[in-house]
Amino acid sequence: MADETTGTTARSTDDAGAPACLVTGAGGYLGGRLVPELLDAGYRVRCLVRTPGKLRDHPWAGRVEIVRGDVTDAGSVARAMAGMDVAYYLVHALGTGRDFERTDRRAARAFGEQARLAGVKRLVYLGGLTPAGVPERELSPHLRSRAEVGRILLDSGVPTAVLRAAVVIGSGSASFEMLRYLTERLPVMVTPRWVHTRIQPIAVRDVLRLLAGCARLPADVTRTFDIGGPEVLTYLEMMQRYAAVAGLPRRVILRVPVLTPGLSSYWVGLVTPVPAAIARPLTESLRYEVVCHENDIERYVPSPPGHPLGFDRAVALALQRVREARVDTRWSSASVPGAPSDPLPTDPDWAGGSLYTDVRARAADVPPEALWRVIEGIGGEHGWYSFPLAWAVRGRLDRLVGGVGLRRGRRDARRLRVGDSLDFWRVEEIECGRLLRLRAEMRLPGLAWLEMRVEDDGHGGCRYRQRALFHPRGLLGHLYWWSVSPFHAVVFGGMARNIVRAAAASRDGAVRRSPEGG
């Protein structure tokens, strides 16, 4: 949530008279799905994002106005609020450090104040469902901060709707992927006490429906609303029901009392792609019974037939999207807090200090499009085409020091877009058929990029060019580069060689990972 300069991507529109909505967090899991919901409902949409380029490849990007800014920067928020009727607050500072509660507090105050000054008619915020009877000071920092943000927005002087949800079930959500991987990978589980906590999950489709519906709430409605699905289940029941929907045998669950939330988060991080930094607030929240105590939202945003979706239906729809590779956004869509955001240094005239590079090039006797298919399909299930053990060890080491590790995988098995997470990289730039540039989000003493290019040789074949770049931070950064450089011939050299071989072996378009380990 660091401050950034503000700029606007202009757009023309035929619906200048339509209500206008500002969406923060449009690059994240829910924000990225809410935007098309609002557009389909006839709203004009403006997105406030730190890095506008990350929205470039979203199918709705040409239909919205994109403003560069940050919710902690009152100036950029003020400019983004101008002319807006409704403002959605879908961001949080979780994971930015020990002071995340203070950052959340400061951002919420700036957002509410600027909304009031701009004459915004409605604020909408999605928070967490808190347990009844538990003093706020005893809540987990995550739930406590969510509750405080809701209060700050309610006190802003702008009519506010605070929706409070427990577990969101939808393809790509952190809660769903945690449930999915725990259930699928562990037929026999040793589990903590929180598996017996009662929870009221809600389908992501219903969350989006309610968020969009809140834009038309009467002006005198300013309050919290509990939102949930039609069933109250324990986490144990959720796992068994997931297994049944997914066609898996019934799971054997052994409960132990010694797994604290901290230990549980590392256990979840070991089994699932969700890193401990995200798993911890999720597991801490599961210590408490989170059940809706009212359903007043129904009076203002009535449910259509078949809604709210039941748990089994929500899981079936999420699994269908996963299997069909139609996951629009994932929990990893938002940038990792603290991840590098500096631009790639321009070379050769870059004057920012040392820049180490490892360059590889190989001729490829294949059409350029065959080579590009392999490049765009890299990572996830296809792997990295060289020395799998080295990549696996590097990913595990990253998770041990609190990084994202190698198991975030891909949003789509075949297509990438700017801003996608790709294992412990993020897509920084993509020029279809020509260039894929990845930025490292692993824990490193410096900044790192990996570039893969396709160059047409003019004779029906092409040339593959690969470049790894590292900008060290301090002495430790230099030592890191020199300590790993002896392995580059195996890792990066093997990658270039095997990518070209995979392209040659898949001219029919069926990309296969090369079995060679180096």
Coordinates of C-alpha atoms in Angstrom, one line a residue:
M1 CA 0.0 0.0 0.0
A2 CA 3.0 2.3 -0.6
D3 CA 2.3 5.7 -2.1
E4 CA 2.6 6.1 -5.8
T5 CA 2.1 8.9 -8.3
T6 CA -1.3 9.3 -9.8
G7 CA -2.3 9.2 -13.4
T8 CA -5.4 8.5 -15.4
T9 CA -6.1 6.3 -18.4
A10 CA -8.7 8.2 -20.3
R11 CA -11.7 6.4 -21.9
S12 CA -14.7 7.4 -24.0
T13 CA -18.1 6.2 -23.0
D14 CA -21.6 6.3 -24.4
D15 CA -23.2 6.0 -20.9
A16 CA -21.9 9.2 -19.3
G17 CA -25.2 9.5 -17.4
A18 CA -24.9 6.1 -15.7
P19 CA -24.1 5.9 -12.0
A20 CA -20.4 5.9 -11.4
C21 CA -18.6 3.4 -9.2
L22 CA -15.0 3.6 -7.9
V23 CA -13.5 0.1 -7.2
T24 CA -10.3 -0.3 -5.2
G25 CA -8.6 -3.6 -5.2
A26 CA -9.6 -4.3 -8.9
G27 CA -6.4 -6.2 -9.3
G28 CA -7.3 -8.6 -6.5
Y29 CA -9.5 -11.6 -6.2
L30 CA -12.9 -10.0 -5.5
G31 CA -12.3 -6.6 -7.0
G32 CA -11.3 -8.2 -10.3
R33 CA -14.7 -10.1 -10.4
L34 CA -16.8 -7.2 -9.1
V35 CA -15.8 -4.9 -12.0
P36 CA -17.6 -6.9 -14.8
E37 CA -20.6 -7.4 -12.5
L38 CA -21.0 -3.6 -12.1
L39 CA -20.4 -3.0 -15.9
D40 CA -23.1 -5.6 -16.7
A41 CA -25.4 -3.8 -14.3
G42 CA -25.0 -0.6 -16.3
Y43 CA -22.6 1.3 -14.0
R44 CA -19.7 3.3 -15.1
V45 CA -16.5 2.0 -13.4
R46 CA -13.3 3.7 -12.4
C47 CA -10.5 1.5 -10.8
L48 CA -7.9 2.9 -8.4
V49 CA -4.8 0.7 -8.6
R50 CA -1.1 1.1 -7.9
T51 CA 0.0 -0.4 -11.2
P52 CA -2.5 0.2 -14.0
G53 CA -0.5 -2.1 -16.4
K54 CA -1.6 -5.1 -14.4
L55 CA -5.2 -4.6 -15.5
R56 CA -4.3 -4.2 -19.2
D57 CA -5.1 -7.8 -20.2
H58 CA -8.4 -8.1 -18.3
P59 CA -11.2 -8.5 -20.8
W60 CA -13.0 -5.5 -19.3
A61 CA -10.0 -3.2 -19.2
G62 CA -11.2 -1.2 -22.2
R63 CA -14.6 -0.5 -20.6
V64 CA -13.3 1.2 -17.4
E65 CA -11.3 4.2 -16.4
I66 CA -8.1 3.3 -14.7
V67 CA -6.4 5.7 -12.1
R68 CA -3.0 5.2 -10.7
G69 CA -2.9 5.7 -7.0
D70 CA -3.0 4.2 -3.5
V71 CA -5.6 4.3 -0.7
T72 CA -3.0 5.5 1.8
D73 CA -2.3 8.6 -0.4
A74 CA -5.1 11.1 0.3
G75 CA -4.3 13.1 -2.9
S76 CA -4.7 10.2 -5.2
V77 CA -7.9 9.0 -3.4
A78 CA -9.3 12.5 -3.8
R79 CA -8.7 12.6 -7.5
A80 CA -10.1 9.1 -7.9
M81 CA -13.3 10.0 -5.9
A82 CA -14.1 13.0 -8.1
G83 CA -17.5 12.5 -9.8
M84 CA -18.2 9.1 -8.2
D85 CA -21.5 8.0 -6.8
V86 CA -20.4 4.8 -5.1
A87 CA -17.0 3.7 -3.8
Y88 CA -16.0 0.1 -3.0
Y89 CA -13.3 -0.5 -0.4
L90 CA -11.8 -3.9 -1.2
V91 CA -8.2 -3.6 0.0
H92 CA -6.3 -4.4 3.2
A93 CA -2.8 -4.2 4.4
L94 CA -2.6 -7.7 5.8
G95 CA 0.9 -9.1 5.3
T96 CA 2.7 -5.7 5.0
G97 CA 4.3 -6.0 8.4
R98 CA 3.5 -5.7 12.1
D99 CA 2.0 -2.3 11.6
F100 CA -0.7 -3.5 9.2
E101 CA -3.5 -2.5 11.6
R102 CA -2.1 1.1 11.7
T103 CA -1.9 1.1 7.9
D104 CA -5.4 -0.2 7.5
R105 CA -6.6 2.5 10.0
R106 CA -4.9 5.3 8.1
A107 CA -6.1 4.2 4.7
A108 CA -9.7 3.8 5.8
R109 CA -9.8 7.2 7.4
A110 CA -8.3 8.8 4.2
F111 CA -10.8 6.9 2.1
G112 CA -13.8 7.9 4.2
E113 CA -12.8 11.5 4.5
Q114 CA -12.1 12.0 0.8
A115 CA -15.4 10.3 -0.1
R116 CA -17.3 12.8 2.1
L117 CA -15.4 15.7 0.6
A118 CA -16.2 14.5 -2.9
G119 CA -19.9 14.1 -2.2
V120 CA -19.9 10.3 -2.8
K121 CA -23.3 8.9 -2.0
R122 CA -22.4 5.4 -0.8
L123 CA -19.4 3.4 0.5
V124 CA -19.4 -0.4 0.3
Y125 CA -16.9 -2.5 2.3
L126 CA -16.5 -6.3 2.6
G127 CA -15.2 -7.3 6.0
G128 CA -15.0 -10.4 8.1
L129 CA -17.8 -12.0 10.1
T130 CA -16.9 -11.6 13.8
P131 CA -18.1 -14.0 16.5
A132 CA -20.8 -12.9 18.9
G133 CA -19.8 -12.3 22.5
V134 CA -16.1 -12.2 21.9
P135 CA -14.5 -8.8 22.9
E136 CA -12.8 -7.2 19.9
R137 CA -9.5 -7.0 21.8
E138 CA -9.5 -10.8 21.9
L139 CA -10.0 -11.3 18.2
S140 CA -7.2 -12.2 15.8
P141 CA -5.4 -9.1 14.5
H142 CA -6.9 -9.8 11.1
L143 CA -10.5 -9.9 12.3
R144 CA -9.9 -7.0 14.7
S145 CA -8.5 -4.8 11.9
R146 CA -11.4 -5.7 9.5
A147 CA -13.9 -4.7 12.2
E148 CA -12.1 -1.4 12.9
V149 CA -12.0 -0.5 9.2
G150 CA -15.8 -1.1 9.0
R151 CA -16.3 1.2 12.0
I152 CA -14.2 4.0 10.5
L153 CA -16.1 3.9 7.2
L154 CA -19.4 3.9 9.1
D155 CA -18.3 7.0 11.0
S156 CA -17.1 8.8 7.9
G157 CA -20.4 10.7 7.4
V158 CA -21.0 8.9 4.1
P159 CA -23.8 6.3 4.0
T160 CA -22.0 3.0 4.3
A161 CA -22.8 -0.7 3.9
V162 CA -20.4 -3.1 5.6
L163 CA -20.9 -6.6 4.5
R164 CA -19.4 -9.3 6.8
A165 CA -18.7 -12.7 5.4
A166 CA -17.0 -15.8 6.8
V167 CA -15.5 -18.3 4.3
V168 CA -15.9 -17.4 0.6
I169 CA -16.3 -20.5 -1.7
G170 CA -15.3 -19.8 -5.2
S171 CA -12.7 -20.9 -7.7
G172 CA -9.4 -19.3 -6.9
S173 CA -10.3 -17.9 -3.4
A174 CA -7.7 -18.6 -0.7
S175 CA -10.4 -20.2 1.5
F176 CA -11.5 -22.5 -1.3
E177 CA -8.0 -23.5 -2.3
M178 CA -7.1 -24.2 1.3
L179 CA -10.1 -26.4 1.7
R180 CA -9.5 -28.0 -1.7
Y181 CA -5.9 -29.0 -1.2
L182 CA -6.3 -30.1 2.4
T183 CA -9.1 -32.4 1.3
E184 CA -7.6 -33.7 -1.9
R185 CA -4.0 -34.3 -0.7
L186 CA -4.7 -35.8 2.7
P187 CA -7.0 -38.8 2.8
V188 CA -6.0 -39.1 6.5
M189 CA -5.6 -35.9 8.4
V190 CA -4.3 -34.9 11.8
T191 CA -6.2 -31.7 12.4
P192 CA -6.5 -29.0 15.0
R193 CA -9.5 -28.2 17.1
W194 CA -10.8 -25.6 14.7
V195 CA -12.1 -28.3 12.3
H196 CA -15.1 -28.5 14.7
T197 CA -15.9 -24.8 14.6
R198 CA -19.2 -23.8 13.1
I199 CA -19.0 -21.7 10.0
Q200 CA -21.5 -20.2 7.6
P201 CA -19.8 -20.2 4.2
I202 CA -21.0 -18.2 1.2
A203 CA -20.6 -18.7 -2.5
V204 CA -18.5 -16.0 -4.3
R205 CA -21.4 -15.5 -6.7
D206 CA -23.6 -14.4 -3.9
V207 CA -20.9 -12.1 -2.5
L208 CA -20.6 -10.4 -5.8
R209 CA -24.3 -10.2 -6.2
L210 CA -24.7 -8.5 -2.8
L211 CA -21.8 -6.2 -3.3
A212 CA -23.2 -5.0 -6.6
G213 CA -26.7 -4.7 -5.1
C214 CA -25.5 -2.5 -2.3
A215 CA -24.8 0.3 -4.8
R216 CA -28.6 1.0 -4.9
L217 CA -29.3 0.9 -1.2
P218 CA -31.5 3.8 0.1
A219 CA -29.5 6.8 1.3
D220 CA -30.7 6.3 4.9
V221 CA -29.2 2.8 5.2
T222 CA -25.8 2.9 6.9
R223 CA -25.0 -0.2 8.9
T224 CA -23.4 -3.7 8.9
F225 CA -25.0 -6.7 7.2
D226 CA -24.1 -10.3 8.0
I227 CA -24.0 -12.4 4.7
G228 CA -23.8 -16.1 4.4
G229 CA -25.0 -19.1 2.5
P230 CA -28.0 -21.2 3.6
E231 CA -26.0 -23.8 5.7
V232 CA -24.0 -23.7 8.9
L233 CA -21.2 -26.4 8.8
T234 CA -18.1 -27.3 10.7
Y235 CA -14.8 -27.2 8.8
L236 CA -14.8 -31.0 9.2
E237 CA -18.2 -31.2 7.5
M238 CA -17.0 -28.9 4.8
M239 CA -14.0 -31.2 4.0
Q240 CA -16.2 -34.3 3.9
R241 CA -18.8 -32.6 1.7
Y242 CA -16.1 -31.3 -0.6
A243 CA -14.7 -34.9 -0.9
A244 CA -18.2 -36.1 -1.8
V245 CA -18.7 -33.5 -4.5
A246 CA -15.2 -34.1 -5.9
G247 CA -15.8 -37.8 -6.0
L248 CA -13.2 -38.6 -3.4
P249 CA -13.4 -41.3 -0.7
R250 CA -14.5 -40.2 2.7
R251 CA -11.6 -38.6 4.6
V252 CA -10.3 -39.9 7.9
I253 CA -9.9 -37.1 10.4
L254 CA -7.9 -37.3 13.6
R255 CA -8.2 -34.3 15.9
V256 CA -5.2 -33.2 18.1
P257 CA -5.3 -30.3 20.6
V258 CA -1.7 -29.2 20.2
L259 CA -1.9 -27.4 16.8
T260 CA -2.0 -23.7 17.6
P261 CA -3.1 -21.2 14.9
G262 CA 0.6 -20.5 14.3
L263 CA 1.5 -24.1 13.9
S264 CA -1.7 -24.7 11.9
S265 CA -0.7 -22.0 9.4
Y266 CA 2.6 -23.7 8.8
W267 CA 0.8 -27.0 8.4
V268 CA -1.6 -25.5 5.9
G269 CA 1.4 -23.8 4.1
L270 CA 3.1 -27.2 3.8
V271 CA 0.1 -29.0 2.3
T272 CA -1.5 -26.2 0.2
P273 CA -0.3 -23.5 -2.2
V274 CA -1.5 -20.8 0.3
P275 CA 1.6 -19.4 2.1
A276 CA 1.7 -19.2 5.9
A277 CA 1.4 -15.4 5.8
I278 CA -2.1 -15.8 4.3
A279 CA -2.9 -19.1 6.0
R280 CA -2.4 -17.7 9.4
P281 CA -5.2 -15.1 9.4
L282 CA -7.5 -17.7 7.8
T283 CA -6.8 -20.3 10.5
E284 CA -6.9 -17.7 13.3
S285 CA -10.4 -16.7 12.1
L286 CA -11.5 -20.4 12.2
R287 CA -10.9 -20.5 15.9
Y288 CA -14.3 -18.7 16.4
E289 CA -17.8 -19.6 15.5
V290 CA -18.7 -17.3 12.6
V291 CA -22.4 -17.6 11.9
C292 CA -24.8 -14.9 10.6
H293 CA -27.0 -13.3 13.3
E294 CA -29.3 -11.6 10.9
N295 CA -30.3 -11.7 7.2
D296 CA -31.5 -8.1 6.9
I297 CA -29.7 -7.7 3.5
E298 CA -32.5 -9.7 2.0
R299 CA -34.9 -6.8 2.5
Y300 CA -32.8 -4.5 0.3
V301 CA -31.1 -7.0 -2.1
P302 CA -33.6 -9.9 -2.5
S303 CA -32.2 -13.2 -3.6
P304 CA -33.2 -14.5 -7.0
P305 CA -34.5 -18.1 -7.4
G306 CA -31.8 -20.6 -6.4
H307 CA -29.8 -18.2 -4.3
P308 CA -28.0 -18.1 -2.0
L309 CA -26.2 -21.1 -3.3
G310 CA -25.8 -24.1 -1.1
F311 CA -22.4 -25.4 -0.2
D312 CA -22.4 -28.4 -2.5
R313 CA -23.5 -26.3 -5.5
A314 CA -20.9 -23.6 -4.7
V315 CA -18.1 -26.3 -4.6
A316 CA -19.4 -27.9 -7.8
L317 CA -19.3 -24.6 -9.7
A318 CA -15.9 -23.8 -8.4
L319 CA -14.5 -27.2 -9.4
Q320 CA -16.1 -26.9 -12.8
R321 CA -14.3 -23.6 -13.4
V322 CA -11.0 -25.1 -12.2
R323 CA -11.3 -28.1 -14.5
E324 CA -12.3 -25.9 -17.4
A325 CA -9.4 -23.4 -16.7
R326 CA -11.9 -20.6 -16.4
V327 CA -10.6 -19.1 -13.2
D328 CA -11.0 -15.3 -13.7
T329 CA -9.0 -14.2 -10.6
R330 CA -7.2 -16.0 -7.8
W331 CA -6.2 -15.2 -4.3
S332 CA -2.7 -14.6 -5.7
S333 CA -4.0 -12.0 -8.2
A334 CA -3.1 -9.2 -5.9
S335 CA 0.6 -8.4 -5.6
V336 CA 2.4 -9.9 -2.7
P337 CA 2.8 -7.3 0.0
G338 CA 6.4 -6.0 0.0
A339 CA 7.1 -7.5 -3.4
P340 CA 9.4 -5.4 -5.6
S341 CA 7.7 -2.8 -7.8
D342 CA 10.7 -1.1 -9.3
P343 CA 10.7 -1.1 -13.1
L344 CA 13.1 -3.3 -15.0
P345 CA 16.4 -1.3 -15.4
T346 CA 16.9 -0.2 -19.0
D347 CA 20.2 -1.3 -20.3
P348 CA 22.9 -0.7 -21.4
D349 CA 22.5 2.9 -20.0
W350 CA 21.1 1.9 -16.6
A351 CA 22.9 3.9 -13.9
G352 CA 21.4 2.3 -10.9
G353 CA 24.4 0.2 -9.9
S354 CA 25.3 -3.5 -10.6
L355 CA 23.1 -5.5 -12.8
Y356 CA 24.1 -9.1 -13.2
T357 CA 22.8 -11.0 -16.2
D358 CA 22.7 -14.6 -17.5
V359 CA 22.0 -14.7 -21.3
R360 CA 21.2 -17.9 -23.3
A361 CA 20.2 -18.2 -26.9
R362 CA 19.4 -21.2 -29.1
A363 CA 18.3 -21.8 -32.6
A364 CA 14.9 -23.5 -32.9
D365 CA 14.0 -25.3 -36.0
V366 CA 10.2 -24.8 -35.4
P367 CA 7.7 -22.1 -36.3
P368 CA 7.7 -19.2 -33.9
E369 CA 4.2 -20.0 -32.7
A370 CA 5.3 -23.5 -31.6
L371 CA 8.0 -22.1 -29.4
W372 CA 5.7 -19.4 -28.0
R373 CA 3.2 -22.1 -26.9
V374 CA 5.9 -23.7 -24.7
I375 CA 7.0 -20.3 -23.3
E376 CA 3.5 -19.2 -22.4
G377 CA 2.7 -22.6 -20.9
I378 CA 5.7 -22.6 -18.6
G379 CA 5.4 -23.1 -14.8
G380 CA 2.6 -24.7 -12.9
E381 CA 2.0 -28.3 -14.0
H382 CA 4.4 -27.9 -16.9
G383 CA 7.3 -27.0 -14.6
W384 CA 10.4 -25.0 -15.6
Y385 CA 12.1 -27.3 -18.0
S386 CA 15.3 -27.8 -16.1
F387 CA 16.6 -29.6 -13.0
P388 CA 13.2 -30.0 -11.2
L389 CA 14.9 -30.7 -7.9
A390 CA 16.7 -27.4 -7.9
W391 CA 13.4 -25.5 -8.5
A392 CA 11.6 -27.5 -5.8
V393 CA 14.3 -26.9 -3.3
R394 CA 14.4 -23.1 -4.1
G395 CA 10.6 -23.0 -3.7
R396 CA 10.7 -24.8 -0.3
L397 CA 13.5 -22.5 1.0
D398 CA 11.4 -19.5 0.0
R399 CA 8.4 -20.8 2.0
L400 CA 10.6 -21.5 5.0
V401 CA 11.6 -17.8 5.1
G402 CA 8.0 -16.6 4.7
G403 CA 7.9 -16.3 0.9
V404 CA 5.3 -17.5 -1.5
G405 CA 7.2 -20.6 -2.6
L406 CA 6.8 -22.4 -5.9
R407 CA 3.2 -23.8 -5.5
R408 CA 1.0 -20.9 -6.5
G409 CA 0.8 -22.4 -9.9
R410 CA -1.1 -20.6 -12.7
R411 CA -4.5 -19.0 -13.1
D412 CA -4.8 -20.6 -16.6
A413 CA -2.9 -23.6 -17.9
R414 CA -2.4 -22.1 -21.3
R415 CA -2.7 -18.4 -21.3
L416 CA -1.0 -15.6 -19.3
R417 CA -1.8 -12.0 -18.8
V418 CA 0.0 -9.1 -17.2
G419 CA -0.3 -9.3 -13.4
D420 CA -0.8 -13.1 -13.3
S421 CA 1.1 -14.9 -10.5
L422 CA 3.2 -17.8 -11.9
D423 CA 4.7 -19.9 -9.1
F424 CA 7.1 -17.5 -7.4
W425 CA 7.1 -15.1 -10.3
R426 CA 4.6 -12.5 -11.6
V427 CA 4.0 -11.6 -15.2
E428 CA 5.4 -8.1 -15.7
E429 CA 5.1 -7.9 -19.5
I430 CA 3.8 -10.1 -22.2
E431 CA 3.9 -9.4 -26.0
C432 CA 2.0 -12.2 -27.5
G433 CA 4.3 -14.4 -29.6
R434 CA 7.4 -12.4 -28.8
L435 CA 8.2 -11.7 -25.1
L436 CA 7.4 -12.9 -21.6
R437 CA 9.0 -11.0 -18.8
L438 CA 8.6 -12.3 -15.2
R439 CA 9.4 -10.5 -12.0
A440 CA 10.6 -12.6 -9.0
E441 CA 8.4 -12.4 -5.9
M442 CA 10.6 -14.9 -3.9
R443 CA 12.5 -13.6 -0.9
L444 CA 15.8 -12.3 -2.4
P445 CA 18.5 -9.8 -1.4
G446 CA 17.7 -7.8 -4.5
L447 CA 15.4 -7.6 -7.6
A448 CA 15.2 -10.3 -10.2
W449 CA 13.6 -10.8 -13.6
L450 CA 13.5 -13.6 -16.2
E451 CA 12.9 -12.8 -19.8
M452 CA 12.0 -15.3 -22.6
R453 CA 11.9 -14.1 -26.2
V454 CA 11.0 -15.5 -29.6
E455 CA 12.9 -14.1 -32.6
D456 CA 11.8 -15.0 -36.1
D457 CA 14.8 -16.0 -38.2
G458 CA 13.1 -15.2 -41.5
H459 CA 13.4 -18.7 -42.8
G460 CA 10.5 -20.5 -41.2
G461 CA 12.3 -21.1 -37.9
C462 CA 13.1 -18.9 -35.0
R463 CA 15.6 -18.2 -32.2
Y464 CA 15.0 -18.5 -28.5
R465 CA 16.6 -15.9 -26.3
Q466 CA 16.6 -16.1 -22.5
R467 CA 17.8 -13.5 -20.0
A468 CA 18.0 -13.6 -16.3
L469 CA 18.7 -10.3 -14.5
F470 CA 19.5 -9.6 -10.9
H471 CA 20.0 -6.2 -9.2
P472 CA 21.7 -7.0 -5.9
R473 CA 20.8 -5.2 -2.7
G474 CA 24.0 -4.6 -0.6
L475 CA 26.8 -7.0 0.0
L476 CA 24.4 -9.9 0.7
G477 CA 23.0 -9.5 -2.8
H478 CA 26.4 -9.7 -4.5
L479 CA 27.3 -12.8 -2.4
Y480 CA 23.9 -14.4 -3.3
W481 CA 24.6 -14.0 -7.1
W482 CA 28.1 -15.4 -6.9
S483 CA 27.0 -18.3 -4.7
V484 CA 24.3 -19.4 -7.2
S485 CA 26.0 -18.5 -10.5
P486 CA 27.9 -21.9 -10.6
F487 CA 24.5 -23.6 -11.0
H488 CA 23.3 -21.3 -13.8
A489 CA 24.7 -23.5 -16.6
V490 CA 22.5 -26.4 -15.3
V491 CA 19.4 -24.4 -14.4
F492 CA 19.3 -21.7 -17.0
G493 CA 21.2 -23.5 -19.7
G494 CA 19.1 -26.6 -19.2
M495 CA 15.9 -24.4 -19.4
A496 CA 16.9 -22.9 -22.7
R497 CA 17.8 -26.3 -24.2
N498 CA 14.7 -28.1 -23.0
I499 CA 12.3 -25.3 -24.0
V500 CA 13.5 -25.6 -27.6
R501 CA 13.3 -29.4 -27.4
A502 CA 9.8 -29.2 -26.0
A503 CA 8.8 -26.9 -28.9
A504 CA 10.2 -29.3 -31.4
A505 CA 8.3 -32.2 -29.8
S506 CA 5.0 -30.4 -29.7
R507 CA 4.6 -28.9 -33.2
D508 CA 1.1 -30.3 -33.1
G509 CA 0.3 -27.9 -30.3
A510 CA 0.3 -30.5 -27.4
V511 CA 2.9 -29.0 -25.1
R512 CA 4.7 -31.6 -23.1
R513 CA 7.4 -31.2 -20.5
S514 CA 10.7 -32.6 -21.4
P515 CA 11.7 -35.5 -19.3
E516 CA 15.3 -34.4 -19.2
G517 CA 16.4 -33.2 -15.8
G518 CA 19.1 -30.8 -16.8

